[in-house]
Coordinates of C-alpha atoms and ligand atoms in Angstrom, one line a residue:
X1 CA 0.0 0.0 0.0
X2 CA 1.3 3.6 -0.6
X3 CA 2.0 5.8 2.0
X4 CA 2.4 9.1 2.3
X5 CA 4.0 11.5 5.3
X6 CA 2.6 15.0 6.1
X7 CA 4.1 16.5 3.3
X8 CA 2.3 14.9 1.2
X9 CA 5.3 13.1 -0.5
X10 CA 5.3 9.8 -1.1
X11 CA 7.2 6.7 1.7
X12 CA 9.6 4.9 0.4
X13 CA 9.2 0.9 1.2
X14 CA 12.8 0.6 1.7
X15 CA 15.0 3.0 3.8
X16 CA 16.3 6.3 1.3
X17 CA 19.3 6.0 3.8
X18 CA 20.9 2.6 2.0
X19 CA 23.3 4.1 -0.5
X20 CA 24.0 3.6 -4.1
X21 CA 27.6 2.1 -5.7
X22 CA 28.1 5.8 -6.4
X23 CA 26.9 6.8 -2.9
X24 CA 29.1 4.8 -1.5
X25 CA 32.2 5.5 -3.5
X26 CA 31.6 9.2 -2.6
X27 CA 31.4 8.1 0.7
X28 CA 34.8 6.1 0.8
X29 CA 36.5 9.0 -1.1
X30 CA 35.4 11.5 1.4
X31 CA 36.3 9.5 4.6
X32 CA 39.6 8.4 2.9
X33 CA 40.4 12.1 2.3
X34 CA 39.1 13.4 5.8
X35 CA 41.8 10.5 6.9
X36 CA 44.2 12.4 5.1
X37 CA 43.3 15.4 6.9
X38 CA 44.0 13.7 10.1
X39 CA 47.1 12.5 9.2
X40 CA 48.4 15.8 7.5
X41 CA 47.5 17.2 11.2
X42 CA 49.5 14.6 12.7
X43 CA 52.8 15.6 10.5
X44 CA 51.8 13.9 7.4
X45 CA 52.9 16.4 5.4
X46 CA 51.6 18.5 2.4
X47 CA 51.2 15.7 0.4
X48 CA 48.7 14.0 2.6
X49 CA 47.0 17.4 3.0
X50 CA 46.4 17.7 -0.7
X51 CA 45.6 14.6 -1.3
X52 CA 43.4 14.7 1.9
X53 CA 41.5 18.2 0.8
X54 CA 41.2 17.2 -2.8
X55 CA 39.2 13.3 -2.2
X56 CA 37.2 15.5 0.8
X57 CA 36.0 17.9 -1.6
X58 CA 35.2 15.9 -4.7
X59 CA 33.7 12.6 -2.5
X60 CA 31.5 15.3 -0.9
X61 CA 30.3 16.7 -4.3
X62 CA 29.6 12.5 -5.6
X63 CA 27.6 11.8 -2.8
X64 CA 25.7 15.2 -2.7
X65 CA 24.6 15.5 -6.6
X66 CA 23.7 11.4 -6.6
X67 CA 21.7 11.8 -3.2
X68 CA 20.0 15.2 -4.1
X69 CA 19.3 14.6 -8.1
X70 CA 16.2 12.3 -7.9
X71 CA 13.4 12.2 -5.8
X72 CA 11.1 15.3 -4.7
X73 CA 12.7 18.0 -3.8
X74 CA 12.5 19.8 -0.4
X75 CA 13.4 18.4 2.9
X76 CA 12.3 14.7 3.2
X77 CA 11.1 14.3 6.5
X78 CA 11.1 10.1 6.3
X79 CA 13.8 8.7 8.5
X80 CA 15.4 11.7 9.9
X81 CA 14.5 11.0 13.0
X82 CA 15.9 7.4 12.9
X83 CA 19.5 9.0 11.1
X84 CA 22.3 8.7 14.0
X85 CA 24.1 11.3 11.8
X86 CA 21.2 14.0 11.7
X87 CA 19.7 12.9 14.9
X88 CA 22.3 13.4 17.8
X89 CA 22.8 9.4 17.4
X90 CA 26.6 8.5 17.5
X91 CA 27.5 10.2 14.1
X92 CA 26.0 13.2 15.0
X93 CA 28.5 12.8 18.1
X94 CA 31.2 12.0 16.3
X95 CA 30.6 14.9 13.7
X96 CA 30.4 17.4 16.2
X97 CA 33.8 15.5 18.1
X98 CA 35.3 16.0 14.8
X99 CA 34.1 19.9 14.1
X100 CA 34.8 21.0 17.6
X101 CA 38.3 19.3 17.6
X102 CA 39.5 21.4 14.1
X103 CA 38.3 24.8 16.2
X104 CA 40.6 23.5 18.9
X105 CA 43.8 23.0 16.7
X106 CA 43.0 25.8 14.5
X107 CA 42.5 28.1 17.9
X108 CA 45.1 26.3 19.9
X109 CA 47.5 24.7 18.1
X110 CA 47.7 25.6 14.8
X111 CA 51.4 24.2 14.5
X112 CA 49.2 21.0 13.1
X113 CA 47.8 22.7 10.5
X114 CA 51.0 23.5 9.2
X115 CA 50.6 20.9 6.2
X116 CA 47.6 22.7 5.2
X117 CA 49.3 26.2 5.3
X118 CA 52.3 24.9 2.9
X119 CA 49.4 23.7 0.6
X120 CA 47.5 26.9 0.0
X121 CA 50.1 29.2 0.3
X122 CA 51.0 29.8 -3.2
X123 CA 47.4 31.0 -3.6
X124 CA 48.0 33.2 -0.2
X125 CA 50.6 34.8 -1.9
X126 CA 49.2 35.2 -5.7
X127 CA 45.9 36.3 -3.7
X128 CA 47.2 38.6 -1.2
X129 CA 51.1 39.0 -1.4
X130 CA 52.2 37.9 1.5
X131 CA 53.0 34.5 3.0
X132 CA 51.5 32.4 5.9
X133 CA 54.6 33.1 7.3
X134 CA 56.3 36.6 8.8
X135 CA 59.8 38.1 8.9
X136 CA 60.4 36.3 12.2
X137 CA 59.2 32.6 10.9
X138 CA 56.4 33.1 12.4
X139 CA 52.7 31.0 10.9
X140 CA 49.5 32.4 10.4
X141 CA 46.7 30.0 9.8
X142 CA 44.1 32.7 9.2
X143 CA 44.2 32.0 5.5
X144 CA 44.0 28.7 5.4
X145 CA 40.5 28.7 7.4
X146 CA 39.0 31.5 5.1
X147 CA 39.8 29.3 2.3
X148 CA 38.3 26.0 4.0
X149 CA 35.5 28.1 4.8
X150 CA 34.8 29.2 1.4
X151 CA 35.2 25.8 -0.2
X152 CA 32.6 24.7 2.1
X153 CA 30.0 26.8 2.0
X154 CA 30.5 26.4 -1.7
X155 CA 30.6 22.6 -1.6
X156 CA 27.3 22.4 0.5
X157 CA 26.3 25.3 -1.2
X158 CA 25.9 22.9 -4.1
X159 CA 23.5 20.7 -2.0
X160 CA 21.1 23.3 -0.5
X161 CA 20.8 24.3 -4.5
X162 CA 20.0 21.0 -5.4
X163 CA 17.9 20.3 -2.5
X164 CA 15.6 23.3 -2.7
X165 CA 15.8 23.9 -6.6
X166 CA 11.7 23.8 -5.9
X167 CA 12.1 27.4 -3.9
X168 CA 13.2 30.5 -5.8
X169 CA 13.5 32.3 -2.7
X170 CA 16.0 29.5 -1.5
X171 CA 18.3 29.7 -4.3
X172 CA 18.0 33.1 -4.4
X173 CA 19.9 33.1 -0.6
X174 CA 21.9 30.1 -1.0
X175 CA 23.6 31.8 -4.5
X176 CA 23.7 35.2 -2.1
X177 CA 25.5 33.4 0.7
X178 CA 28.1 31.8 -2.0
X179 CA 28.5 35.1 -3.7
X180 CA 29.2 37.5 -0.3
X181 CA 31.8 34.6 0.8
X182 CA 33.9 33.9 -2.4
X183 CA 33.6 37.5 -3.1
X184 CA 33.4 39.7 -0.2
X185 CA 34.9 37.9 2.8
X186 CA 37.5 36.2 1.1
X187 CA 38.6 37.4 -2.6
X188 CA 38.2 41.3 -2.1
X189 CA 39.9 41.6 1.7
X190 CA 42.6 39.6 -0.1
X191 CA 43.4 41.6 -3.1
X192 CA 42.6 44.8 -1.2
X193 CA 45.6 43.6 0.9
X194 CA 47.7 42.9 -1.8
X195 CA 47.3 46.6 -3.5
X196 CA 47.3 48.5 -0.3
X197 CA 50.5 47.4 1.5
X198 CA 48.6 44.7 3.9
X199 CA 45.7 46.9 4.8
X200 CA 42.9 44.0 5.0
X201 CA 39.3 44.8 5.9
X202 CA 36.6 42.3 5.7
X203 CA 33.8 44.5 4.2
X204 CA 30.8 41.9 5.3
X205 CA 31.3 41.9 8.9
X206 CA 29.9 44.6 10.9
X207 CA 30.6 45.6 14.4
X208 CA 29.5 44.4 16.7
X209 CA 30.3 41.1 14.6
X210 CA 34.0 41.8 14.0
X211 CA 34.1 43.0 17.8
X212 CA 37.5 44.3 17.0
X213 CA 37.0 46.5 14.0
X214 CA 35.9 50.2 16.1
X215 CA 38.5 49.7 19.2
X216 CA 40.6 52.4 19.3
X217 CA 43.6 50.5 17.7
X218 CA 41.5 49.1 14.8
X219 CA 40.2 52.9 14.1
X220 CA 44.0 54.6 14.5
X221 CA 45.0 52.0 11.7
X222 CA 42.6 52.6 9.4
X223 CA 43.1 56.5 9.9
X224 CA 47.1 55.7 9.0
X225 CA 46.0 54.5 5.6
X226 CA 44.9 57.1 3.3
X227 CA 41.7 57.6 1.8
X228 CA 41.1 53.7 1.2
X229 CA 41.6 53.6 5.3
X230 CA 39.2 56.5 6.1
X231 CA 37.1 55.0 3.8
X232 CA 36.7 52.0 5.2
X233 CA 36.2 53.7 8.6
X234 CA 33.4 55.1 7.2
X235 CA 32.0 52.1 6.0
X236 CA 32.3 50.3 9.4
X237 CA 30.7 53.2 11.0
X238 CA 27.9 53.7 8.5
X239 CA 26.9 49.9 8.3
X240 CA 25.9 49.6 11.7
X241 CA 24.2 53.2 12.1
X242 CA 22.6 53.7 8.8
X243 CA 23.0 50.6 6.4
X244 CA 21.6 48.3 9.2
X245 CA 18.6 50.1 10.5
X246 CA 17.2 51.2 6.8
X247 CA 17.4 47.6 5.4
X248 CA 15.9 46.0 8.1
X249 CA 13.4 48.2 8.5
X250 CA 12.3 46.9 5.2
X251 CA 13.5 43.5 4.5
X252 CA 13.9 42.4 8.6
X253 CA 17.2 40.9 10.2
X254 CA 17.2 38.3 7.2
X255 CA 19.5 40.5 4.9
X256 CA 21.9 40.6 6.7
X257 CA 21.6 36.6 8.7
X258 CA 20.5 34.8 5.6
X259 CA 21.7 36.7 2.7
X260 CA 25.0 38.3 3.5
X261 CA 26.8 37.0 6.7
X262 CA 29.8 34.4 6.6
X263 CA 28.4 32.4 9.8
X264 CA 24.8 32.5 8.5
X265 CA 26.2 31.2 5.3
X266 CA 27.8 28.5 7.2
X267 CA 25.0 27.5 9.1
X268 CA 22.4 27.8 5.9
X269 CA 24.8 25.2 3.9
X270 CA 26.9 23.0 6.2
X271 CA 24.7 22.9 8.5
X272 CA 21.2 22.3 7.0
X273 CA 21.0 19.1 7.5
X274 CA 21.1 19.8 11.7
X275 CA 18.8 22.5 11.5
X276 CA 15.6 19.5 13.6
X277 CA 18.5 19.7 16.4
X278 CA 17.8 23.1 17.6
X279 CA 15.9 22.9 21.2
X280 CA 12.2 24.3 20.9
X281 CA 11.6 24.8 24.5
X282 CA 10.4 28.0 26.1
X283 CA 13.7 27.6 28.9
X284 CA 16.1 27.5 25.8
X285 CA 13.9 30.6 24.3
X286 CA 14.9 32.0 27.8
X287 CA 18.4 31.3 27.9
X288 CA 18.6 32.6 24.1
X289 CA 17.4 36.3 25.4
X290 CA 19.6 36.7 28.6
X291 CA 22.9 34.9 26.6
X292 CA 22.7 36.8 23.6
X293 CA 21.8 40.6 25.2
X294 CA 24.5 40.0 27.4
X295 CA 27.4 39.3 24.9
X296 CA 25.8 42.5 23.5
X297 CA 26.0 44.5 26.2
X298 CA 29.3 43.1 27.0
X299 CA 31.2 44.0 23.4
X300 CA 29.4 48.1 24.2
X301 CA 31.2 47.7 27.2
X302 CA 34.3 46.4 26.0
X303 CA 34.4 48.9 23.1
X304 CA 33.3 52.0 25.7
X305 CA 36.2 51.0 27.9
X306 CA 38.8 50.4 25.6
X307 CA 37.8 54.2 24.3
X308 CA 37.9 55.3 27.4
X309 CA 41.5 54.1 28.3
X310 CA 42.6 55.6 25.1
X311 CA 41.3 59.1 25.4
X312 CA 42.7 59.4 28.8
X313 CA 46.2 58.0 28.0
X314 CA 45.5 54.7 29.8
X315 CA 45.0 56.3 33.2
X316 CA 41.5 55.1 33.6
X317 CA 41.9 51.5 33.9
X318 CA 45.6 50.7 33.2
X319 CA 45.7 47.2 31.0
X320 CA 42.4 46.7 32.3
X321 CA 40.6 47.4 29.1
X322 CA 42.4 45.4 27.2
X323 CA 42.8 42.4 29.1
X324 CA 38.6 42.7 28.7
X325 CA 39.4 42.7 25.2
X326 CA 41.4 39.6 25.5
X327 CA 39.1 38.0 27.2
X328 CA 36.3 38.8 24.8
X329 CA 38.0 37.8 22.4
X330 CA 38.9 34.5 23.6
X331 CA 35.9 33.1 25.6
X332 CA 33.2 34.8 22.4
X333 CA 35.0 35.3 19.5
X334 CA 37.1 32.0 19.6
X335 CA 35.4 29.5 22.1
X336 CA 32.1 30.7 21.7
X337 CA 31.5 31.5 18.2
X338 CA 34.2 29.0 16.6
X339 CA 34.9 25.7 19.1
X340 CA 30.8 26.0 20.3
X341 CA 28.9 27.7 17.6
X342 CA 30.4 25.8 14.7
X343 CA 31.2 22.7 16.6
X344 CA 28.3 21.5 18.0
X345 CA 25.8 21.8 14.9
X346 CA 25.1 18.4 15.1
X347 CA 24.1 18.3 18.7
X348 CA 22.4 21.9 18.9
X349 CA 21.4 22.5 15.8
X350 CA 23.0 25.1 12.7
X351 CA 22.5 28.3 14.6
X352 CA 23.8 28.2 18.2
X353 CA 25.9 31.4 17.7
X354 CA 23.3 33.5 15.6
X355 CA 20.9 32.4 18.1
X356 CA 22.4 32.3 21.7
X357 CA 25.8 34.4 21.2
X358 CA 25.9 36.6 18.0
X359 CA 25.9 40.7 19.2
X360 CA 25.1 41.7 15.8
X361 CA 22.2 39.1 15.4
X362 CA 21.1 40.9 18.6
X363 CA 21.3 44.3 17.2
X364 CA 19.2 42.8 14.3
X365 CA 16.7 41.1 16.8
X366 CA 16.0 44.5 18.5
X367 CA 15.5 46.3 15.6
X368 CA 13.0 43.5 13.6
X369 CA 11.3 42.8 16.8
X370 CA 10.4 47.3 17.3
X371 CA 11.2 48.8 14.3
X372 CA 10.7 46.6 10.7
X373 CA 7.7 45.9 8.7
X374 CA 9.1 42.1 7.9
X375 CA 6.8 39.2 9.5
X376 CA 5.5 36.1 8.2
X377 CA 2.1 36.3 8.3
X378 CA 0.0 32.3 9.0
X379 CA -3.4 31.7 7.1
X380 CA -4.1 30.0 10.4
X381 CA -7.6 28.0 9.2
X382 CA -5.0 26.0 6.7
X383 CA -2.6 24.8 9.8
X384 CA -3.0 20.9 9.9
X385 CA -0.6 21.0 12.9
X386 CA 1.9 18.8 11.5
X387 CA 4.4 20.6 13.3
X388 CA 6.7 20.6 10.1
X389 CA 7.3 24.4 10.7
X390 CA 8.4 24.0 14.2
X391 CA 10.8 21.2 13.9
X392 CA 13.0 22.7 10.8
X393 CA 13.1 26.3 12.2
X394 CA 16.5 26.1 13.1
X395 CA 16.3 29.2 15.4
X396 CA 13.9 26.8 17.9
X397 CA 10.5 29.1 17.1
X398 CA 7.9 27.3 17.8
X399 CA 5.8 28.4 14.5
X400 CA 3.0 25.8 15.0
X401 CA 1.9 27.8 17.9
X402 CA 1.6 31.0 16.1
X403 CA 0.2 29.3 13.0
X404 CA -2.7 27.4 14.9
X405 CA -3.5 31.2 16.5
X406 CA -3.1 32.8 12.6
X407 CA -0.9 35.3 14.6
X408 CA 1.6 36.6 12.8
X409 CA 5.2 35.8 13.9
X410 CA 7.4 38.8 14.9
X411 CA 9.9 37.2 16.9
X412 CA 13.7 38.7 17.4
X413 CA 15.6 35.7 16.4
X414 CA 13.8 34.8 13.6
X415 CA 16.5 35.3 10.6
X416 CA 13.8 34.7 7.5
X417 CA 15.7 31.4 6.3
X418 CA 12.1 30.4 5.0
X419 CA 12.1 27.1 5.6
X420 CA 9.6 27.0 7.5
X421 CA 7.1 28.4 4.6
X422 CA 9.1 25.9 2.4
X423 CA 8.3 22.8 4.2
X424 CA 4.5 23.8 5.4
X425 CA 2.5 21.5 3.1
X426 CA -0.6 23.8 3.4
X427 CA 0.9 26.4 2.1
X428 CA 0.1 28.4 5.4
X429 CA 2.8 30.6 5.8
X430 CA 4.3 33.8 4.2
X431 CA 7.4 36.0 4.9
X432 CA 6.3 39.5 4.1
X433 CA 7.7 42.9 4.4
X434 CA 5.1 45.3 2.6
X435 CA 2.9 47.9 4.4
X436 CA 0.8 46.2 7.2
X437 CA -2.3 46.5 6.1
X438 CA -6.0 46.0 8.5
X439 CA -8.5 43.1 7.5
X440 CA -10.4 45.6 4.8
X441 CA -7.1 45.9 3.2
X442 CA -6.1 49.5 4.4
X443 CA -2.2 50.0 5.3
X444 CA -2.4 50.8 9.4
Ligands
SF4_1 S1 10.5 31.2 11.8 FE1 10.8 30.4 9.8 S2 11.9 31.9 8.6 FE2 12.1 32.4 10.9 S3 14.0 31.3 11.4 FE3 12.4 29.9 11.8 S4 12.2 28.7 10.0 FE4 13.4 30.5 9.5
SF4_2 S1 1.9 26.0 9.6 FE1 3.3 24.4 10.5 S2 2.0 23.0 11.6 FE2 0.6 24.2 10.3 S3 0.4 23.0 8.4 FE3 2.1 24.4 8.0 S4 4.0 23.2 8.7 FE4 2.2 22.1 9.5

């Protein structure tokens, strides 16, 4: 007999999870090249790395296009709670074990990277002129994990394409995501650098994001540097205070979280396929609203009192305000954001930075939640209840409540991914940022 899930698509007799001959050989590629990974970390050398990266990257594409290119697409719900690796069983664990160990060595102990770094530095230096390594002998791995950031949201770019060809507004944001990486965060700061003695600037990341880029140092550099410098000061400055409030008056925080930003990108390609993992209950929703105000307030407070210091010639505070800026930047920017927030997508889901630690995302959430036209608006007599909505929002809104009440959902965290419009089989749910109009039709 056929059967068919809440979606309306049809069940599959035998389990979609069994692989194919090419499946599989994608599979073996990739885990024989994330085995070269390991063992380039482990003082392999650059050959291992290479031919480590290169099987990664081409057994992830095999076993993306010949799992994605038949069948409905959309997001399948059959099986996905049974998946170890999608459902926190002991491939999600080892996933995350995996994820949150490369943060550690790339934070900690980049020394084992150094295969890595000897393979992509020819394109460091074409790309940027300079090398990973200073006058004093000195590595930088920071190149290296722009570039394996780029690659992958590029290589799982691929999938969410595939996956949601069905959604224009989904391929629209997947191709945006891909574009403002390749071009923005990681071709332009490059070549920038290369044509303007070093000066690098990553043109996508706003403060309070880049906590770094308005402390007093950050400014004084940018001042040194000509007009390109003051430019860019300007554009710092203006991004937050102007660029930020006009567009999401109009289009809501999802501009800037699911069109434009690097860790958004991440989460919206590598980690789709965790999105079910993020916790839905009201105590999380709790935790997500004191966490995330308080790294907010805590970066205004770092920034405040490293100006401080500065305009009174460090008599204030001493090496206070910067050992606060140390310790930002060690327990948010690298623990929090990097070893946490990208580490433990298979066990909390793709957005546990955006949505418990991200300062900008805050600045975002304030100003959709008082200040934006965007909400998606639930034909609420259409709701079956399937709950669909609720377990792929990846933020942990639970939009079955709000659809059930037809309420319309203005919520802070919500970053308009969509997918929870995209998976509704009723069609009951629409992310809108026109005039808000009264039930005779009349803007209010
Ligand atoms: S409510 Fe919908 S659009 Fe908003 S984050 Fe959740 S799934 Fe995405
Ligand atoms: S609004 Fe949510 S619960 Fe209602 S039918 Fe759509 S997906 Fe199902």
């Amino acid at each position: 007999m056929r059967r068919y899930d809440t979606s309306l698509q049809l069940i599959p007799e035998s389990n979609p999870h069994m692989w194919d001959g090419v499946q599989k050989a994608g599979m073996i590629a990739f885990s024989i090249g994330l085995l070269g990974l390991v063992v380039s970390t482990l003082g392999g050398g650059p050959v291992y790395a290479g031919i480590g990266l290169g099987l990664t990257i081409l057994g992830a594409l095999v076993y993306i296009v010949q799992t994605r290119k038949d069948g409905p697409p959309g997001i399948k719900n059959h099986y996905i709670m049974f998946s170890s690796a999608l459902s926190r069983g002991y491939l999600g664990w080892m996933a995350a074990i995996f994820m949150t160990g490369f943060y550690i060595i790339l934070y900690f102990h980049p020394q084992h990277l150094k295969s890595l770094v000897v393979l992509v530095n020819p394109l460091q230096v074409w790309l940027s002129g300079s090398s990973a390594w200073n006058d004093k002998g000195e590595m930088s791995q920071w190149f290296l994990y722009g570039f394996l950031y780029t690659v992958t949201i590029l290589v799982m770019g691929v999938r969410a394409l595939i996956k949601y060809r069905h959604s224009r507004y989904q391929i629209l944001r997947t191709l945006s995501v891909m574009f403002f990486q390749l071009a923005f965060a990681f071709t332009i700061p490059n070549v920038l650098a290369k044509l303007n003695d070093g000066l690098y600037f990553e043109w996508a990341n706003i403060w309070p994001l880049r906590y770094y880029e308005l402390f007093p140092y950050s400014v004084e550099d940018l001042l040194r540097n000509g007009a390109l410098g003051k430019f860019m000061l300007f554009w710092s400055i203006a991004s937050i205070l102007v660029i930020t409030p006009i567009l999401t008056y109009f289009f809501g925080k999802r501009w800037y979280c699911s069109w434009v930003c690097g860790c958004g990108g991440l989460a919206e390609t590598l980690g789709d396929g965790f999105r079910q993992n993020s916790d839905k209950s009201l105590r999380a929703w709790r935790v997500e609203r004191w966490l995330i105000h308080s790294v907010l307030v805590l970066i205004v407070l770092t920034t405040g009192l490293m100006w401080l210091n500065h305009i009174y010639g460090g008599s204030v505070l001493g090496s206070l305000s910067g050992k606060f800026s140390i310790a930002y930047g060690f327990f948010i920017h690298s623990i929090f954001a990097g070893v946490i927030g990208t580490g433990f997508y298979p066990i909390m889901g793709s957005r546990v930075w955006c949505r418990f630690g991200c300062p900008m995302a805050a600045v975002l959430g304030l100003l959709q939640r008082y200040f934006s036209r965007f909400r998606i608006t639930t034909n609420g007599g259409q709701c079956i209840s399937c709950g669909n909505c609720s377990t792929y929002c990846e933020m942990g809104i639970d939009v079955r409540w709000y659809a059930q009440r037809g309420e319309n959902i203005v919520r802070a965290s919500c970053v308009g991914c969509g997918m929870c419009s995209a998976v509704c089989p009723r069609g009951v749910l629409n992310l809108e940022n026109g005039p808000v109009r009264n039930r005779t039709g009349i803007p209010v």
